[in-house]
CSV table of C-alpha atoms in Angstrom, one decimal:
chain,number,residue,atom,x,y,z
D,62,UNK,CA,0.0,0.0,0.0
D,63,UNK,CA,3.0,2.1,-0.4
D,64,UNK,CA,3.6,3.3,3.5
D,65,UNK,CA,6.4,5.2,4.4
D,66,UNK,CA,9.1,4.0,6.6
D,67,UNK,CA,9.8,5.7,9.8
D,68,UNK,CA,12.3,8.2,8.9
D,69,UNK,CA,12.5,9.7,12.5
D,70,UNK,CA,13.6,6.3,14.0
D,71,UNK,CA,17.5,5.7,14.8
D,72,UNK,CA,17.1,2.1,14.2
D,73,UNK,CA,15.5,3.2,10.6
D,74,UNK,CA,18.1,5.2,9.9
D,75,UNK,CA,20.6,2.5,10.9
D,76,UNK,CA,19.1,0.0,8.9
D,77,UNK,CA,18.7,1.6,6.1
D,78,UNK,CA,22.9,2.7,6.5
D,79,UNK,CA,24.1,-0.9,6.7
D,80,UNK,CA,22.0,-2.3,4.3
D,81,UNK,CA,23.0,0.2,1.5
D,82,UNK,CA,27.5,0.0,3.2
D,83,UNK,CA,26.6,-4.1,2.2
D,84,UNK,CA,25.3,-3.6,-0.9
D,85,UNK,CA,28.2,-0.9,-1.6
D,86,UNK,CA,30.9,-3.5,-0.2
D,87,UNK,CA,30.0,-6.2,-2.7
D,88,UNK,CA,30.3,-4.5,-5.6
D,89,UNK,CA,32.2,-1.5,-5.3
D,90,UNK,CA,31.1,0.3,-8.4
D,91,UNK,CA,28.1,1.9,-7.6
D,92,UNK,CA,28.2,5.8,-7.6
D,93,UNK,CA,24.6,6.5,-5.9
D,94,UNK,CA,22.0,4.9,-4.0
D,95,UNK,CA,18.8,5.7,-4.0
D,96,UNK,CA,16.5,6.7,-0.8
D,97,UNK,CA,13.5,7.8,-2.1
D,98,UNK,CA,9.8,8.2,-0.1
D,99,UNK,CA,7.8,5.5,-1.6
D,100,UNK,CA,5.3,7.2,-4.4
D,101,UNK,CA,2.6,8.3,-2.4
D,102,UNK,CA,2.1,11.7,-0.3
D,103,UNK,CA,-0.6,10.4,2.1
D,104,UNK,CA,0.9,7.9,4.2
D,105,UNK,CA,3.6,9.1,6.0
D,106,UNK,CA,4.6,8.1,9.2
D,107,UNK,CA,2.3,9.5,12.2
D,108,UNK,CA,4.3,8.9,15.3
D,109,UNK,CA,4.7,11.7,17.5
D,110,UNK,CA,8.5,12.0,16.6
D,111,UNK,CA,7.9,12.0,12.4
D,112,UNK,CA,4.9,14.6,13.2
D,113,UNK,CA,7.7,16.7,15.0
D,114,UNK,CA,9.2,16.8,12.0
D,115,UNK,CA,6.9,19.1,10.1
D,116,UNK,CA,7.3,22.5,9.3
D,117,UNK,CA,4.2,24.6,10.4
D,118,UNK,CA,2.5,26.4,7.2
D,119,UNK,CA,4.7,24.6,4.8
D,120,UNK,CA,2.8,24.0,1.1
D,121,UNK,CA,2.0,21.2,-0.1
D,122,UNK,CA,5.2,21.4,-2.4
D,123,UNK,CA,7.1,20.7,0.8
D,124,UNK,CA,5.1,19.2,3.3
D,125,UNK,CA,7.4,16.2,3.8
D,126,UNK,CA,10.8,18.2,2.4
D,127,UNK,CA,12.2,18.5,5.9
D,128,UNK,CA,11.6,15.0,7.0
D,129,UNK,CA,12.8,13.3,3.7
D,130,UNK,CA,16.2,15.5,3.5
D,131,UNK,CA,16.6,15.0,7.4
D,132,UNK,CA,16.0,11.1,6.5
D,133,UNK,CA,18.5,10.8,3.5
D,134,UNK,CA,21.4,13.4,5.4
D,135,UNK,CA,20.8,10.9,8.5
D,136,UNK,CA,21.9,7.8,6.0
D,137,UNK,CA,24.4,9.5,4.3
D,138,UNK,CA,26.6,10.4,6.9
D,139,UNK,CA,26.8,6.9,8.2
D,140,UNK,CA,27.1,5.7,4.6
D,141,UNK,CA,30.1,8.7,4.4
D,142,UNK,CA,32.4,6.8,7.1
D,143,UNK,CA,32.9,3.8,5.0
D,144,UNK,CA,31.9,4.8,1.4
D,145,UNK,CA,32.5,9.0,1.2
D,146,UNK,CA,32.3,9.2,-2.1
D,147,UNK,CA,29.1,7.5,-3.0
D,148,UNK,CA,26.0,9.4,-3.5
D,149,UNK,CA,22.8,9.2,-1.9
D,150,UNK,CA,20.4,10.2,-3.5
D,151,UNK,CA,16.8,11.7,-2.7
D,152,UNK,CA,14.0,12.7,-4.7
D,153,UNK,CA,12.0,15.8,-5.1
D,154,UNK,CA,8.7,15.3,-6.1
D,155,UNK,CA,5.0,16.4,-5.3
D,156,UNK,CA,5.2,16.7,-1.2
D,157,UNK,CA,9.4,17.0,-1.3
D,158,UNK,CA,9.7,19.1,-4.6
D,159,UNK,CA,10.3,22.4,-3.1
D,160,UNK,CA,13.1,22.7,-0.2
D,161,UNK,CA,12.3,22.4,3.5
D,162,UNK,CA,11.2,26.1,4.7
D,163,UNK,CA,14.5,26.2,7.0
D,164,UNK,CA,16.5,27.7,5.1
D,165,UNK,CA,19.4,26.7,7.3
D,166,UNK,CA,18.4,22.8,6.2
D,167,UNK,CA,20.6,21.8,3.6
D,168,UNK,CA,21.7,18.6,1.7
D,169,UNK,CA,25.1,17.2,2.8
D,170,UNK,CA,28.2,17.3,0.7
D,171,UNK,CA,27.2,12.8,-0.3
D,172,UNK,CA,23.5,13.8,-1.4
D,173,UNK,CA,22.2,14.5,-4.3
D,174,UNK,CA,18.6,16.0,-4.8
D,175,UNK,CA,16.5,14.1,-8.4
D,176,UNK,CA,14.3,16.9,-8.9
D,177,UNK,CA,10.6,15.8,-10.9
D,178,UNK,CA,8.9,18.1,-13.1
D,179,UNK,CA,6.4,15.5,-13.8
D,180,UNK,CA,3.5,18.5,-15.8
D,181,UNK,CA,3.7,20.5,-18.6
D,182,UNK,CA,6.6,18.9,-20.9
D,183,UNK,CA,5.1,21.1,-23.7
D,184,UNK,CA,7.1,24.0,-22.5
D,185,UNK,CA,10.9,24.1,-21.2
D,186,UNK,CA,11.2,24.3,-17.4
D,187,UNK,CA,12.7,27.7,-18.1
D,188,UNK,CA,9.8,29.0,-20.5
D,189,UNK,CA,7.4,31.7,-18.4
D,190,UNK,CA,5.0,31.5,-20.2
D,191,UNK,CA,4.0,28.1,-18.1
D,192,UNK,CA,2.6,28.4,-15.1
D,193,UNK,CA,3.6,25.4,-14.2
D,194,UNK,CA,6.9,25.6,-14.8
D,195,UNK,CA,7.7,29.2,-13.7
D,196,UNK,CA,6.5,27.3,-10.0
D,197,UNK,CA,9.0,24.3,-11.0
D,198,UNK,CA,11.6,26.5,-12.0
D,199,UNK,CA,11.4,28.4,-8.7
D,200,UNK,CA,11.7,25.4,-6.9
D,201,UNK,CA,14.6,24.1,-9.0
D,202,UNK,CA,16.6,27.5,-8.8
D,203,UNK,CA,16.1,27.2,-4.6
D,204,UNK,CA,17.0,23.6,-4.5
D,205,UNK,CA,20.2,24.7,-6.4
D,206,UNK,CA,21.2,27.7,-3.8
D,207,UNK,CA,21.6,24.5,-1.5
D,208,UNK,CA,23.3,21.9,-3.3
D,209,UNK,CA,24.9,21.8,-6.7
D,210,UNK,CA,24.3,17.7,-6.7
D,211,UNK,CA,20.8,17.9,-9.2
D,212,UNK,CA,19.8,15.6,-11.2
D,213,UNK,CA,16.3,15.5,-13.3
D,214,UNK,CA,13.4,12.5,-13.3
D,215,UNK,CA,11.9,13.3,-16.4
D,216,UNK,CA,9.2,12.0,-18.5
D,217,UNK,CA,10.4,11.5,-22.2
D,218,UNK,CA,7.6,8.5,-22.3
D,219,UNK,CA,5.1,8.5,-19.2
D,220,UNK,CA,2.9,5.2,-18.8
D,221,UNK,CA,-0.3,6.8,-18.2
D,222,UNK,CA,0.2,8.4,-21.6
D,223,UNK,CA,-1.1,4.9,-23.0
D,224,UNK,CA,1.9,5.5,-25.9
D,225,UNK,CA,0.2,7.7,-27.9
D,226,UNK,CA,2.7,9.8,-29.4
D,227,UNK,CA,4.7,12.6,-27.0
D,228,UNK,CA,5.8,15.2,-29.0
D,229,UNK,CA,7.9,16.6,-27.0
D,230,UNK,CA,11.3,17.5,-29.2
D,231,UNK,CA,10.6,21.3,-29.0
D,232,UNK,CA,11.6,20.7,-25.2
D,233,UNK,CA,13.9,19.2,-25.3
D,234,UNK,CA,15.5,21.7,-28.0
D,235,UNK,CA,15.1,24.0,-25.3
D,236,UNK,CA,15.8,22.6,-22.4
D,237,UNK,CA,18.7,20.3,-22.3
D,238,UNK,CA,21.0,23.3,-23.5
D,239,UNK,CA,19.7,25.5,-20.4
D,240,UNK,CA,20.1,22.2,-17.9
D,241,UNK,CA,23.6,21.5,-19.4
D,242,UNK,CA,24.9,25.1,-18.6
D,243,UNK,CA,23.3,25.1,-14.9
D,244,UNK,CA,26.0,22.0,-15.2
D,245,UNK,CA,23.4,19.0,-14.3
D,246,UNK,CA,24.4,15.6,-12.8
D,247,UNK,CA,22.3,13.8,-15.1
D,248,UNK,CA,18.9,12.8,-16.5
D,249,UNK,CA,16.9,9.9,-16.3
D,250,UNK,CA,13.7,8.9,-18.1
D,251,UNK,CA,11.0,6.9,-17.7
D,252,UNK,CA,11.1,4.3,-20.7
D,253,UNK,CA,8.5,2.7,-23.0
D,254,UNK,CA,9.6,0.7,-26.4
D,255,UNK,CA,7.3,1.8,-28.6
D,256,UNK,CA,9.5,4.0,-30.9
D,257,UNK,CA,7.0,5.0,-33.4
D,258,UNK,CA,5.8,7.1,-30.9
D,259,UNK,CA,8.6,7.8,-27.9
D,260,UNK,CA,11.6,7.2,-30.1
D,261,UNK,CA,12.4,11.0,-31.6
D,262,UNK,CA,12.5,12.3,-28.2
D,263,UNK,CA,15.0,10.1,-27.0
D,264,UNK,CA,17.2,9.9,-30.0
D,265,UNK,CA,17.3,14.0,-29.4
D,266,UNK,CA,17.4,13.4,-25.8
D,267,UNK,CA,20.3,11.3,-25.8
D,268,UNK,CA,22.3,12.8,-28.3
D,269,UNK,CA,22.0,16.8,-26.5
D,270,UNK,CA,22.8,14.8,-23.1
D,271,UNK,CA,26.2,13.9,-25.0
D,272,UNK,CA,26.7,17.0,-26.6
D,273,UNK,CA,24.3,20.2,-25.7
D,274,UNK,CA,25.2,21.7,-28.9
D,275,UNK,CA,24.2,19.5,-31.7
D,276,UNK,CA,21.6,20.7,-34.2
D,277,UNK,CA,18.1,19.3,-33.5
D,278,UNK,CA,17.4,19.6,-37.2
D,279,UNK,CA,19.8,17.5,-38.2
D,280,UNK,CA,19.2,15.2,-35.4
D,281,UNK,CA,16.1,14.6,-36.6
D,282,UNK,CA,17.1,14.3,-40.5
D,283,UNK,CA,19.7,11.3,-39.1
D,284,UNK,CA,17.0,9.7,-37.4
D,285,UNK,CA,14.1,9.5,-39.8
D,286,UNK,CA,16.9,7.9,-42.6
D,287,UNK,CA,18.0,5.3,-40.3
D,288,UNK,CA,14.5,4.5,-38.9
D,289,UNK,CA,12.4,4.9,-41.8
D,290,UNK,CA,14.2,4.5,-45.0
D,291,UNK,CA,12.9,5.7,-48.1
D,292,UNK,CA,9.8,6.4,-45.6
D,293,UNK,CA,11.8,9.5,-43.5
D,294,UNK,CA,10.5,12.4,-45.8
D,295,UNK,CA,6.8,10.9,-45.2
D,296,UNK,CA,7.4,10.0,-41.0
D,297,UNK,CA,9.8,13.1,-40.7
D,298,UNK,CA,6.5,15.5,-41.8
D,299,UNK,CA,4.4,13.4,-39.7
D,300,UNK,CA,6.8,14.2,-36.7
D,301,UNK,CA,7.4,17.3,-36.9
D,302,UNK,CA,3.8,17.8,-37.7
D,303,UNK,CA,2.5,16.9,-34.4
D,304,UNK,CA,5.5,18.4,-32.6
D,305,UNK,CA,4.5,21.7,-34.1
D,306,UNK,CA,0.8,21.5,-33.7
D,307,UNK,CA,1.4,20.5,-29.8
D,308,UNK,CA,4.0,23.6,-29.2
D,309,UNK,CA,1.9,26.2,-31.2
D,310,UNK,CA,-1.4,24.9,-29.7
D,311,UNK,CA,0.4,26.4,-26.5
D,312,UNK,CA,-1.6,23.9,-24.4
D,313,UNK,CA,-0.1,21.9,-21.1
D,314,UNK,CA,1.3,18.8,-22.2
D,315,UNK,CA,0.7,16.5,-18.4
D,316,UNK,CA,2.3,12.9,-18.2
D,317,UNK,CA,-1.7,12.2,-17.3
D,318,UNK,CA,-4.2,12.4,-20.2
D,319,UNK,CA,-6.8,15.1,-18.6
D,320,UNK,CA,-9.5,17.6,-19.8
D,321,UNK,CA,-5.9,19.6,-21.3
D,322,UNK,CA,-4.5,17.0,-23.0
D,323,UNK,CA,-7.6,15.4,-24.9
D,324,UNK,CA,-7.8,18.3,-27.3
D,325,UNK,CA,-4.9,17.0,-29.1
D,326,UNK,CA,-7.0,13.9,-30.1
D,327,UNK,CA,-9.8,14.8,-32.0
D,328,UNK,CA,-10.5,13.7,-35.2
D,329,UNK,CA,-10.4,17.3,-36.9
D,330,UNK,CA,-6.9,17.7,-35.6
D,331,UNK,CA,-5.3,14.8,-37.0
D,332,UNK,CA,-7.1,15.2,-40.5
D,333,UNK,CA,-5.4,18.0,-40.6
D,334,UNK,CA,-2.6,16.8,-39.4
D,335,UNK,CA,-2.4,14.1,-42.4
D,336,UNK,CA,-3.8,16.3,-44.6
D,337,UNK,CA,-0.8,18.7,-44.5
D,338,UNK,CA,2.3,16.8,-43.8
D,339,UNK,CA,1.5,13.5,-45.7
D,340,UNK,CA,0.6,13.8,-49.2
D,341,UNK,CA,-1.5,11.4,-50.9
């Protein structure tokens, strides 16, 4: 049912430290270790000490910030006496995406903060014209005054999508340059094989990760001719078809089909779509 652990517990803590020193002692080239809150923000632990551990007025964006970071610093230092330079890693998502409200309450030199923008991948995390993301970006740039250990959780293919296609190239145009330059620890995606829809974004996504200056356009041109063949003119249109239509519609683009999404799907829309790009 996805409850948390105890965080506030010295046993907890201590448990959690020696399992991840054993699993760090038998194979000694693991770089980071994960101790993430289990994906749910409702069933954190109640005990009197855990409940001590909130911050009064905090929003929701960082209801369980304090107790999390508190948690993962807690780990890492014990992990730090036999393992200093492995990384432990926390996430920053829904109740833990913003920092803790004490400003004093920072990430250790060993952690590392994987900060989720999991709504609007139709605009950069830098563009202000998203609501959404000008709130992400805020909490990015304060997470970042604390610790320069960030890496992204992104969603280049999200499962509730239901693989329908995620245009999302313009994005990544636009963001992976910005992310490179605020000098990123790395990216990771949620996956899905079905590259007739998903596989443009992360051809471009793994190739700017590599090099943040390579030209999308051509990135694109490479990938329809292996992919498609004497088929690229026809798939390419089709591609950047949608990708267009989806970053001029100017509409949110959610991991979650939803009333903002749908719009995207009606039949008028992609007889246009067809219409245009692929000649008959």
């Amino acid at each position: 049912k996805r409850w948390q652990i105890c965080t506030s517990n010295p046993e907890v803590v201590a448990t959690a430290a020696q399992t991840i020193i054993g699993l760090l002692d038998r194979d000694p080239h693991i770089r980071m270790v994960s101790v993430d809150p289990e994906d749910s923000q409702q069933t954190f632990c109640q005990c009197s000490a855990c409940q001590a551990l909130a911050e009064e007025g905090a929003p929701y964006e960082a209801r369980n910030s304090r107790r999390c970071l508190l948690f993962a610093n807690h780990v890492a230092e014990l992990v730090a006496e036999k393992h200093p330079r492995v990384l432990i890693k926390t996430i920053a998502y829904h109740t833990t995406v913003a920092p803790p409200l004490d400003p004093v309450l920072k990430p250790r030199d060993n952690v590392a903060i994987q900060f989720c923008r999991f709504m609007d991948h139709n605009h950069a995390l830098q563009d202000p014209d998203s609501a959404e993301n000008r709130a992400y970006h805020r909490d990015y740039l304060a997470w970042r005054q604390r610790t320069p250990n960030i890496l992204f959780y992104e969603y280049y293919y999200k499962v509730s999508w239901l693989h329908l296609p995620w245009p999302i190239v313009h994005t990544l145009a636009a963001e992976l340059p910005y992310l490179h330059k605020q000098h990123l620890l790395g990216v990771i995606s949620q996956y899905g094989s079905n590259h007739a829809t998903h596989g443009t974004g992360y051809y471009v996504a793994a190739k700017l990760l590599w090099d943040a200056e390579r030209d999308v356009a051509a990135l694109l041109a490479d990938f329809h001719r292996h992919a498609y063949g004497l088929a690229a003119p026809a798939m390419r249109a089709y591609h950047e078809g949608i990708d267009k239509m989806v970053h001029f519609g100017g509409n949110s683009c959610c991991p979650n089909l939803s009333h903002n999404d749908t719009w995207l799907y009606t039949d008028g829309v992609w007889s246009r779509l067809v219409t245009e790009t692929i000649p008959m």
